[in-house]
Amino acid sequence: MPLLSRVSRVLLPAVLAASVIGVQAADAPLVKAWLTVPAGTQRLSQVAVQSSSKAAGAVAIDVDTGTRYQRMMGFGSSITDASAQLMQTALSPSQRAAFLSRMFTRKDGGLGLSMTRITLGASDFSTHDYSFDDMPKGQADPTLAHFSLAPDHQYLIPAMHAVQAVQPALRTIASPWSAPGWMKSSDSLITGHLLPKYQSVFANYMIKSVRTLRQAGVPVWAITLQNEPAFEPKNYPGMRMPGKTRAQVIGKYLGPRMAASGLHTEILDWDHNWNHPEQPLTVLRDARASKYVAGVAWHCYEGDPVAQSQVHDKFPHKQVLMTECADGEWEPAKSGGAVWLADRVVLEPIRHWAQAIVLWNLALDPQHGPHLGGCDTCIGTVTIDPANGHVTPMNGYYALGHFSRFVVRGAVRVKSSRAAHGVANVAFVDPDGTRVLVVINRAKSQRKVQVAQGGTHFGFAMPARSLATFTWSD
């Protein structure tokens, strides 16, 4: 097959908002490219692909579609109480329709998000603390007679209905930040641990949450037992739940009851940072619990994504998901922007077996809320201004978009060259055979790359600290 050197185009300058499509020789594959340069004006901008003639000093990226790894589930962002409230109150009906299409479909360049995460009860991004079965101090409700989804009917459930209307294949992960206070040592949603006498009741609470949400039109694809179980926040709901306790609750109560429930809801363990891989290993090594655990959920705030491979290597048949990471006004996120977020939170986790990436907070307002406690410097995937309904894409939008617009559910990660000279990459084959390659230039200066896959060869000059996606078909 003739090389793309028969066509000669140069990359448009980074200062231009390029819209030039990929170029094609008479009998060569069409290679398309999209570029984000945070220091310039290009954001997911379609640009021209350069020729295949080798440039001196170019970083070689070889893609081997015959060596295959994990199958991808999708990409998304969490619909917290804050996000749901903004979606339902800050947007007019026409603005909401446009927002939903832009985020959850691929029409007109939409992101095509197909995953989300919701909270079972309050998180730090709620306007008040609540569970689905709150009781006065000193009182308990072991039969869950007072269980109610009433807090979710105002914003969350209508928001989820709206999302599911445009993205019927949505997969929803649900996580509690705390058991009801009366089940805990603190008799409060704040701090404390689950009392052993309520382990069985908590399992029933989880199943009732999933069943009642389904009856309300919100099917839950997977649950985690506890958000960040190794952390007890002081000003918003949380609960410490070590690995041995999680294994006990899953293996003895939740797992068997969920399997018998007919709800077909997966159970994911951990839902916390990379710095403690021994925590999910404790649960997976428990024979009684492990058979009910579909996979491990990870957060990005401490440690390194190599932890995902450490656990995957020991339990290769378990799913691997990134279920939370926030952009924010802290380093290195603040200075790294969309490129750092795409690298650290999307590309590297995928190279360490992640099948899904879900960011934290689909939408926040310009004051990083509404929220009650916890993170006051977190940034949503988009910002929605309640004053006028204006939607501003943030770093997470572009970090996700370079993957979610092109890597569809069922795509398979394939082998590609390791990072070199500040250039990282990850490659996929979509179910229709389309090749997708995401390349990140971490360096402070331009890097030329030379890509080869079968009979397809092309070059590209990656601007300093930039992010690009390439697609082609044989």
Short mmCIF file of C-alpha atoms in Angstrom, two decimals:
data_model
loop_
_atom_site.label_atom_id
_atom_site.label_comp_id
_atom_site.label_asym_id
_atom_site.label_seq_id
_atom_site.Cartn_x
_atom_site.Cartn_y
_atom_site.Cartn_z
CA MET A 1 0.00 0.00 0.00
CA PRO A 2 1.46 3.40 -0.91
CA LEU A 3 2.48 5.54 2.02
CA LEU A 4 0.78 8.79 2.92
CA SER A 5 3.90 10.56 1.73
CA ARG A 6 2.07 11.01 -1.58
CA VAL A 7 0.17 13.75 0.21
CA SER A 8 1.98 16.63 1.82
CA ARG A 9 0.24 18.89 4.29
CA VAL A 10 1.65 20.70 7.28
CA LEU A 11 0.08 21.06 10.69
CA LEU A 12 -1.81 24.30 11.07
CA PRO A 13 -0.14 26.67 13.53
CA ALA A 14 -1.26 26.12 17.11
CA VAL A 15 -2.58 29.65 17.27
CA LEU A 16 -5.32 28.85 14.74
CA ALA A 17 -8.57 27.10 15.56
CA ALA A 18 -8.11 24.42 12.90
CA SER A 19 -10.99 22.63 11.22
CA VAL A 20 -9.10 20.96 8.38
CA ILE A 21 -9.92 17.29 7.89
CA GLY A 22 -7.36 14.52 7.53
CA VAL A 23 -5.78 13.93 4.14
CA GLN A 24 -5.86 10.83 1.97
CA ALA A 25 -3.87 9.42 -0.89
CA ALA A 26 -5.81 7.69 -3.65
CA ASP A 27 -5.52 4.23 -2.09
CA ALA A 28 -4.28 5.01 1.45
CA PRO A 29 -6.30 5.08 4.67
CA LEU A 30 -7.77 8.39 5.70
CA VAL A 31 -6.13 9.50 8.95
CA LYS A 32 -7.97 12.15 10.93
CA ALA A 33 -6.59 14.11 13.86
CA TRP A 34 -7.94 16.23 16.71
CA LEU A 35 -5.70 18.42 18.85
CA THR A 36 -5.84 20.20 22.20
CA VAL A 37 -3.19 22.76 23.06
CA PRO A 38 -4.11 24.34 26.41
CA ALA A 39 -1.67 27.22 25.87
CA GLY A 40 -3.36 28.10 22.57
CA THR A 41 -6.87 28.29 21.19
CA GLN A 42 -7.24 24.71 19.97
CA ARG A 43 -9.55 22.47 22.00
CA LEU A 44 -10.51 19.17 20.41
CA SER A 45 -9.95 20.91 17.09
CA GLN A 46 -9.74 18.83 13.93
CA VAL A 47 -6.42 19.45 12.20
CA ALA A 48 -4.50 18.24 9.17
CA VAL A 49 -2.36 15.11 9.27
CA GLN A 50 1.18 15.46 8.04
CA SER A 51 3.04 13.28 5.57
CA SER A 52 4.59 9.91 6.38
CA SER A 53 8.09 10.94 5.41
CA LYS A 54 10.29 10.30 8.42
CA ALA A 55 11.50 13.35 10.29
CA ALA A 56 14.82 13.40 12.06
CA GLY A 57 14.48 12.71 15.75
CA ALA A 58 10.82 11.70 15.52
CA VAL A 59 9.44 9.51 18.31
CA ALA A 60 8.33 6.19 16.81
CA ILE A 61 4.91 4.87 17.85
CA ASP A 62 4.22 1.36 16.61
CA VAL A 63 0.68 0.01 16.96
CA ASP A 64 0.17 -3.77 16.99
CA THR A 65 -3.52 -4.58 16.63
CA GLY A 66 -2.81 -8.29 16.97
CA THR A 67 -1.89 -7.96 20.66
CA ARG A 68 -5.03 -7.17 22.60
CA TYR A 69 -5.73 -6.29 26.22
CA GLN A 70 -8.90 -5.13 28.02
CA ARG A 71 -12.27 -4.37 26.48
CA MET A 72 -13.50 -0.84 27.21
CA MET A 73 -16.80 -0.11 28.98
CA GLY A 74 -16.98 3.64 28.52
CA PHE A 75 -16.26 7.08 29.92
CA GLY A 76 -18.26 9.42 32.10
CA SER A 77 -18.61 11.85 34.97
CA SER A 78 -20.54 11.74 38.23
CA ILE A 79 -24.05 13.13 38.53
CA THR A 80 -23.76 14.31 42.11
CA ASP A 81 -26.54 16.16 43.92
CA ALA A 82 -24.78 19.38 42.92
CA SER A 83 -24.67 18.41 39.25
CA ALA A 84 -28.29 17.25 39.23
CA GLN A 85 -29.48 20.46 40.90
CA LEU A 86 -27.69 22.61 38.32
CA MET A 87 -29.00 20.52 35.43
CA GLN A 88 -32.57 20.88 36.67
CA THR A 89 -32.58 24.50 37.88
CA ALA A 90 -29.87 26.45 36.06
CA LEU A 91 -30.72 25.37 32.50
CA SER A 92 -33.80 26.21 30.48
CA PRO A 93 -35.46 23.28 28.70
CA SER A 94 -33.69 24.13 25.45
CA GLN A 95 -30.35 24.64 27.22
CA ARG A 96 -30.79 21.33 29.02
CA ALA A 97 -31.54 19.50 25.77
CA ALA A 98 -28.43 20.96 24.17
CA PHE A 99 -26.32 20.12 27.22
CA LEU A 100 -27.50 16.50 27.33
CA SER A 101 -26.84 16.03 23.63
CA ARG A 102 -23.40 17.59 23.91
CA MET A 103 -22.37 15.41 26.85
CA PHE A 104 -24.11 12.07 26.26
CA THR A 105 -24.36 11.68 22.48
CA ARG A 106 -21.83 11.99 19.65
CA LYS A 107 -24.08 14.19 17.52
CA ASP A 108 -22.30 17.27 16.21
CA GLY A 109 -19.11 16.40 18.03
CA GLY A 110 -20.69 15.48 21.39
CA LEU A 111 -18.62 13.59 23.96
CA GLY A 112 -20.68 10.40 23.89
CA LEU A 113 -20.40 9.75 27.63
CA SER A 114 -21.93 6.41 28.59
CA MET A 115 -21.05 6.00 32.28
CA THR A 116 -21.93 7.89 35.44
CA ARG A 117 -21.74 7.55 39.20
CA ILE A 118 -24.36 8.62 41.71
CA THR A 119 -24.35 8.79 45.48
CA LEU A 120 -26.60 6.73 47.74
CA GLY A 121 -27.38 9.51 50.17
CA ALA A 122 -25.40 12.70 50.63
CA SER A 123 -21.80 13.43 49.67
CA ASP A 124 -19.77 16.59 50.11
CA PHE A 125 -21.51 17.84 46.96
CA SER A 126 -24.96 17.91 48.54
CA THR A 127 -26.70 20.83 50.19
CA HIS A 128 -27.53 18.87 53.35
CA ASP A 129 -26.55 15.60 55.01
CA TYR A 130 -28.97 12.72 54.57
CA SER A 131 -29.27 8.98 54.05
CA PHE A 132 -32.30 7.04 52.84
CA ASP A 133 -33.22 6.01 56.40
CA ASP A 134 -32.42 8.74 58.91
CA MET A 135 -33.64 8.38 62.48
CA PRO A 136 -33.54 10.62 65.57
CA LYS A 137 -30.51 10.18 67.79
CA GLY A 138 -30.70 7.01 69.82
CA GLN A 139 -33.33 5.37 67.59
CA ALA A 140 -32.82 2.60 65.02
CA ASP A 141 -34.81 1.12 62.14
CA PRO A 142 -33.49 -2.43 61.56
CA THR A 143 -36.48 -3.35 59.36
CA LEU A 144 -35.91 -0.25 57.18
CA ALA A 145 -39.53 0.71 57.64
CA HIS A 146 -38.66 4.41 57.25
CA PHE A 147 -36.56 3.94 54.10
CA SER A 148 -37.29 6.64 51.50
CA LEU A 149 -35.79 7.99 48.28
CA ALA A 150 -37.60 11.29 48.84
CA PRO A 151 -34.38 13.41 48.81
CA ASP A 152 -33.55 12.15 45.30
CA HIS A 153 -36.92 12.87 43.73
CA GLN A 154 -36.35 16.62 43.62
CA TYR A 155 -33.26 16.72 41.38
CA LEU A 156 -31.32 13.47 40.98
CA ILE A 157 -34.01 11.16 39.65
CA PRO A 158 -35.37 13.70 37.10
CA ALA A 159 -31.79 14.41 35.98
CA MET A 160 -31.10 10.72 35.53
CA HIS A 161 -34.30 10.27 33.53
CA ALA A 162 -33.21 13.09 31.24
CA VAL A 163 -29.77 11.56 30.70
CA GLN A 164 -31.17 8.08 30.07
CA ALA A 165 -33.55 9.49 27.47
CA VAL A 166 -30.62 10.54 25.27
CA GLN A 167 -28.20 7.79 26.38
CA PRO A 168 -30.27 4.62 26.96
CA ALA A 169 -27.08 2.54 27.22
CA LEU A 170 -25.96 4.51 30.31
CA ARG A 171 -24.22 2.44 32.99
CA THR A 172 -24.66 3.84 36.49
CA ILE A 173 -22.41 3.10 39.46
CA ALA A 174 -23.88 3.91 42.89
CA SER A 175 -21.86 4.48 46.07
CA PRO A 176 -22.85 5.39 49.64
CA TRP A 177 -20.73 7.92 51.52
CA SER A 178 -22.11 6.53 54.79
CA ALA A 179 -24.54 4.02 56.19
CA PRO A 180 -27.45 5.62 58.09
CA GLY A 181 -26.06 7.08 61.30
CA TRP A 182 -27.90 4.67 63.59
CA MET A 183 -25.93 1.77 62.06
CA LYS A 184 -22.61 3.36 63.04
CA SER A 185 -20.39 3.77 66.06
CA SER A 186 -20.82 7.56 65.84
CA ASP A 187 -24.63 7.48 65.59
CA SER A 188 -24.04 10.05 62.86
CA LEU A 189 -23.42 10.29 59.13
CA ILE A 190 -20.14 12.00 60.04
CA THR A 191 -17.18 9.72 60.95
CA GLY A 192 -17.53 6.33 62.61
CA HIS A 193 -17.59 2.72 61.46
CA LEU A 194 -20.32 0.19 60.77
CA LEU A 195 -21.40 -1.66 63.91
CA PRO A 196 -21.04 -5.45 63.51
CA LYS A 197 -24.66 -6.01 64.58
CA TYR A 198 -25.84 -3.98 61.58
CA GLN A 199 -23.77 -5.63 58.84
CA SER A 200 -26.74 -7.68 57.67
CA VAL A 201 -29.07 -4.67 57.83
CA PHE A 202 -26.62 -2.55 55.84
CA ALA A 203 -26.58 -5.22 53.12
CA ASN A 204 -30.39 -5.03 53.04
CA TYR A 205 -30.16 -1.24 52.87
CA MET A 206 -27.90 -1.46 49.83
CA ILE A 207 -30.18 -3.89 48.02
CA LYS A 208 -33.25 -1.82 48.88
CA SER A 209 -31.48 1.27 47.52
CA VAL A 210 -30.80 -0.46 44.20
CA ARG A 211 -34.28 -1.96 43.95
CA THR A 212 -36.06 1.29 44.82
CA LEU A 213 -33.96 3.30 42.38
CA ARG A 214 -34.81 0.78 39.66
CA GLN A 215 -38.52 1.15 40.51
CA ALA A 216 -38.03 4.92 40.16
CA GLY A 217 -36.61 4.43 36.67
CA VAL A 218 -32.90 4.56 37.54
CA PRO A 219 -31.31 1.14 36.95
CA VAL A 220 -27.99 0.72 38.75
CA TRP A 221 -25.38 -1.29 36.87
CA ALA A 222 -22.89 -1.59 39.76
CA ILE A 223 -22.46 -0.60 43.38
CA THR A 224 -19.52 -0.09 45.69
CA LEU A 225 -19.95 -0.83 49.38
CA GLN A 226 -18.47 2.43 50.62
CA ASN A 227 -16.87 5.51 49.09
CA GLU A 228 -13.27 5.92 50.27
CA PRO A 229 -13.50 3.39 53.10
CA ALA A 230 -10.05 4.27 54.49
CA PHE A 231 -11.01 7.89 55.18
CA GLU A 232 -13.24 9.55 57.81
CA PRO A 233 -13.98 13.12 56.73
CA LYS A 234 -14.82 15.56 59.50
CA ASN A 235 -17.39 17.77 57.77
CA TYR A 236 -19.34 15.52 55.39
CA PRO A 237 -20.63 11.94 55.42
CA GLY A 238 -18.07 9.16 55.55
CA MET A 239 -17.44 5.79 57.13
CA ARG A 240 -14.33 3.75 57.76
CA MET A 241 -14.67 0.18 56.53
CA PRO A 242 -11.47 -1.92 56.41
CA GLY A 243 -10.97 -4.80 54.01
CA LYS A 244 -11.87 -7.50 56.51
CA THR A 245 -15.20 -5.82 57.21
CA ARG A 246 -15.98 -5.37 53.53
CA ALA A 247 -15.15 -9.02 52.88
CA GLN A 248 -17.47 -10.04 55.74
CA VAL A 249 -20.38 -7.89 54.53
CA ILE A 250 -19.99 -8.95 50.88
CA GLY A 251 -19.26 -12.61 51.46
CA LYS A 252 -21.83 -13.32 54.15
CA TYR A 253 -24.67 -10.92 53.39
CA LEU A 254 -24.59 -8.60 50.36
CA GLY A 255 -23.15 -10.99 47.78
CA PRO A 256 -25.57 -13.89 48.27
CA ARG A 257 -28.57 -11.60 48.64
CA MET A 258 -27.70 -9.53 45.57
CA ALA A 259 -27.20 -12.71 43.54
CA ALA A 260 -30.64 -13.92 44.59
CA SER A 261 -32.34 -10.54 44.09
CA GLY A 262 -32.70 -10.67 40.32
CA LEU A 263 -31.34 -7.11 40.11
CA HIS A 264 -28.26 -8.11 38.06
CA THR A 265 -26.17 -5.44 39.76
CA GLU A 266 -22.39 -5.86 39.95
CA ILE A 267 -20.43 -5.38 43.18
CA LEU A 268 -17.14 -3.47 42.98
CA ASP A 269 -14.70 -3.34 45.87
CA TRP A 270 -12.44 -0.59 47.27
CA ASP A 271 -13.52 2.71 45.61
CA HIS A 272 -10.47 4.50 46.94
CA ASN A 273 -6.92 5.53 46.09
CA TRP A 274 -4.00 3.78 44.40
CA ASN A 275 -1.78 3.93 47.50
CA HIS A 276 -3.32 0.91 49.24
CA PRO A 277 -3.53 -2.02 46.79
CA GLU A 278 -3.44 -4.37 49.78
CA GLN A 279 -6.99 -3.24 50.65
CA PRO A 280 -8.77 -4.72 47.59
CA LEU A 281 -6.39 -7.69 47.71
CA THR A 282 -7.68 -8.46 51.21
CA VAL A 283 -11.21 -8.75 49.83
CA LEU A 284 -10.27 -10.60 46.65
CA ARG A 285 -8.26 -13.15 48.63
CA ASP A 286 -11.31 -13.92 50.73
CA ALA A 287 -12.82 -16.87 48.87
CA ARG A 288 -16.32 -16.27 50.16
CA ALA A 289 -16.37 -12.60 49.18
CA SER A 290 -14.32 -12.76 45.98
CA LYS A 291 -16.83 -14.80 44.03
CA TYR A 292 -19.32 -11.95 44.36
CA VAL A 293 -16.90 -9.13 43.49
CA ALA A 294 -16.91 -8.24 39.79
CA GLY A 295 -13.99 -5.83 39.98
CA VAL A 296 -12.07 -3.09 41.73
CA ALA A 297 -12.87 0.65 41.67
CA TRP A 298 -10.03 3.15 42.04
CA HIS A 299 -9.55 6.86 42.83
CA CYS A 300 -6.60 8.98 41.75
CA TYR A 301 -5.74 11.25 44.68
CA GLU A 302 -2.85 9.30 46.18
CA GLY A 303 -0.47 6.66 44.87
CA ASP A 304 0.21 5.59 41.31
CA PRO A 305 -1.90 3.78 38.68
CA VAL A 306 0.62 0.92 38.68
CA ALA A 307 -1.38 -0.31 41.70
CA GLN A 308 -4.12 -1.32 39.27
CA SER A 309 -1.70 -3.66 37.49
CA GLN A 310 -0.46 -5.06 40.79
CA VAL A 311 -3.99 -6.16 41.67
CA HIS A 312 -4.89 -7.13 38.10
CA ASP A 313 -1.83 -9.38 37.82
CA LYS A 314 -3.07 -11.39 40.79
CA PHE A 315 -6.74 -11.37 39.77
CA PRO A 316 -6.76 -10.93 35.98
CA HIS A 317 -10.43 -11.79 35.54
CA LYS A 318 -11.67 -8.95 37.75
CA GLN A 319 -12.78 -5.67 36.17
CA VAL A 320 -10.72 -2.51 36.67
CA LEU A 321 -12.47 0.87 36.81
CA MET A 322 -11.45 4.43 37.65
CA THR A 323 -14.58 5.64 39.45
CA GLU A 324 -13.46 9.03 40.76
CA CYS A 325 -10.97 11.76 40.06
CA ALA A 326 -11.57 15.49 40.26
CA ASP A 327 -9.91 18.32 38.46
CA GLY A 328 -9.18 21.21 40.78
CA GLU A 329 -7.28 24.29 41.78
CA TRP A 330 -4.28 22.40 43.14
CA GLU A 331 -0.97 21.27 41.75
CA PRO A 332 -0.19 19.60 39.46
CA ALA A 333 -3.75 19.77 38.12
CA LYS A 334 -3.85 23.58 38.12
CA SER A 335 -0.78 24.06 35.93
CA GLY A 336 -1.10 20.78 34.02
CA GLY A 337 -4.63 21.39 32.80
CA ALA A 338 -6.40 19.10 30.36
CA VAL A 339 -3.16 17.45 29.21
CA TRP A 340 -2.13 16.45 32.73
CA LEU A 341 -5.65 15.23 33.50
CA ALA A 342 -5.84 13.17 30.30
CA ASP A 343 -2.43 11.68 31.02
CA ARG A 344 -2.69 10.94 34.73
CA VAL A 345 -6.37 10.12 35.04
CA VAL A 346 -7.27 8.58 31.68
CA LEU A 347 -4.29 7.38 29.61
CA GLU A 348 -2.13 5.91 32.39
CA PRO A 349 -4.99 4.12 34.17
CA ILE A 350 -6.05 2.59 30.84
CA ARG A 351 -2.51 1.35 30.25
CA HIS A 352 -2.88 -0.26 33.67
CA TRP A 353 -6.04 -2.15 32.69
CA ALA A 354 -8.81 0.38 33.43
CA GLN A 355 -11.91 -0.41 31.39
CA ALA A 356 -13.86 2.69 32.40
CA ILE A 357 -12.99 6.22 33.48
CA VAL A 358 -15.49 8.28 35.49
CA LEU A 359 -14.56 11.79 36.62
CA TRP A 360 -16.03 13.50 39.69
CA ASN A 361 -18.82 16.08 39.25
CA LEU A 362 -20.31 16.36 35.80
CA ALA A 363 -21.18 20.01 36.44
CA LEU A 364 -20.46 22.62 39.13
CA ASP A 365 -21.20 26.33 39.35
CA PRO A 366 -18.54 29.07 39.12
CA GLN A 367 -18.03 28.87 42.91
CA HIS A 368 -17.25 25.11 42.68
CA GLY A 369 -20.57 24.15 44.22
CA PRO A 370 -23.19 23.83 45.41
CA HIS A 371 -21.69 21.80 48.23
CA LEU A 372 -21.82 21.48 51.98
CA GLY A 373 -18.32 20.40 53.02
CA GLY A 374 -15.23 18.73 51.68
CA CYS A 375 -13.63 19.97 48.49
CA ASP A 376 -14.10 23.69 47.85
CA THR A 377 -11.56 23.79 45.00
CA CYS A 378 -12.91 20.95 42.85
CA ILE A 379 -13.76 21.77 39.23
CA GLY A 380 -16.53 20.04 37.30
CA THR A 381 -16.27 18.53 33.86
CA VAL A 382 -18.20 21.64 32.86
CA THR A 383 -19.18 24.81 34.70
CA ILE A 384 -22.84 25.86 34.57
CA ASP A 385 -23.57 29.46 35.49
CA PRO A 386 -26.99 29.67 37.20
CA ALA A 387 -27.25 33.33 36.23
CA ASN A 388 -27.65 32.60 32.54
CA GLY A 389 -27.35 28.83 31.98
CA HIS A 390 -24.07 29.25 30.14
CA VAL A 391 -22.08 25.99 29.96
CA THR A 392 -18.28 26.26 29.92
CA PRO A 393 -16.21 23.15 29.14
CA MET A 394 -13.42 22.66 31.65
CA ASN A 395 -10.26 20.54 31.59
CA GLY A 396 -12.14 17.32 32.25
CA TYR A 397 -14.31 17.91 29.20
CA TYR A 398 -11.31 17.84 26.89
CA ALA A 399 -9.46 15.12 28.81
CA LEU A 400 -12.48 12.83 28.46
CA GLY A 401 -13.42 14.00 24.98
CA HIS A 402 -10.18 12.91 23.35
CA PHE A 403 -11.17 9.37 24.36
CA SER A 404 -14.96 9.24 24.71
CA ARG A 405 -15.75 10.73 21.29
CA PHE A 406 -13.72 8.05 19.52
CA VAL A 407 -13.35 4.97 21.77
CA VAL A 408 -16.78 3.35 21.89
CA ARG A 409 -18.04 0.69 24.28
CA GLY A 410 -16.62 -2.67 23.26
CA ALA A 411 -13.40 -1.21 21.88
CA VAL A 412 -10.26 -3.17 22.76
CA ARG A 413 -6.98 -1.66 23.88
CA VAL A 414 -4.14 -2.92 21.70
CA LYS A 415 -0.38 -2.88 22.01
CA SER A 416 1.50 0.33 21.28
CA SER A 417 4.95 1.68 22.03
CA ARG A 418 5.79 2.71 25.56
CA ALA A 419 6.32 6.36 26.49
CA ALA A 420 9.56 7.84 25.17
CA HIS A 421 11.08 11.32 25.13
CA GLY A 422 8.08 12.76 26.95
CA VAL A 423 5.54 11.25 24.54
CA ALA A 424 2.92 8.83 25.89
CA ASN A 425 0.20 7.02 23.96
CA VAL A 426 -2.52 4.39 24.09
CA ALA A 427 -4.23 2.63 21.17
CA PHE A 428 -7.59 0.94 20.58
CA VAL A 429 -9.60 -0.87 17.94
CA ASP A 430 -13.30 -0.02 17.91
CA PRO A 431 -15.92 -2.72 17.23
CA ASP A 432 -16.24 -1.47 13.62
CA GLY A 433 -12.48 -1.84 13.09
CA THR A 434 -11.58 1.84 13.41
CA ARG A 435 -8.14 2.41 14.90
CA VAL A 436 -7.88 5.07 17.61
CA LEU A 437 -4.59 6.40 18.95
CA VAL A 438 -4.34 9.02 21.70
CA VAL A 439 -0.95 10.72 22.03
CA ILE A 440 0.21 13.11 24.77
CA ASN A 441 3.29 15.27 24.60
CA ARG A 442 4.35 15.84 28.21
CA ALA A 443 7.41 17.84 27.19
CA LYS A 444 7.83 21.61 27.27
CA SER A 445 8.90 21.62 23.63
CA GLN A 446 7.54 20.25 20.37
CA ARG A 447 7.91 16.52 19.70
CA LYS A 448 7.55 14.97 16.25
CA VAL A 449 5.95 11.53 16.22
CA GLN A 450 5.98 8.86 13.54
CA VAL A 451 3.09 6.38 13.71
CA ALA A 452 3.07 2.96 12.05
CA GLN A 453 0.33 0.31 12.04
CA GLY A 454 0.26 -2.26 9.26
CA GLY A 455 0.26 -0.34 5.99
CA THR A 456 -0.64 2.95 7.66
CA HIS A 457 2.15 5.44 8.32
CA PHE A 458 1.90 9.11 9.23
CA GLY A 459 3.77 11.82 11.03
CA PHE A 460 2.65 14.62 13.28
CA ALA A 461 4.32 17.48 15.12
CA MET A 462 2.96 17.54 18.67
CA PRO A 463 3.11 21.05 20.14
CA ALA A 464 4.54 21.42 23.64
CA ARG A 465 2.26 19.95 26.31
CA SER A 466 -0.45 18.89 23.91
CA LEU A 467 -3.00 16.13 23.44
CA ALA A 468 -4.03 14.54 20.13
CA THR A 469 -6.35 11.78 18.93
CA PHE A 470 -5.89 10.02 15.58
CA THR A 471 -8.34 7.69 13.85
CA TRP A 472 -8.06 5.55 10.71
CA SER A 473 -9.33 2.32 9.18
CA ASP A 474 -7.57 -0.33 7.12
#
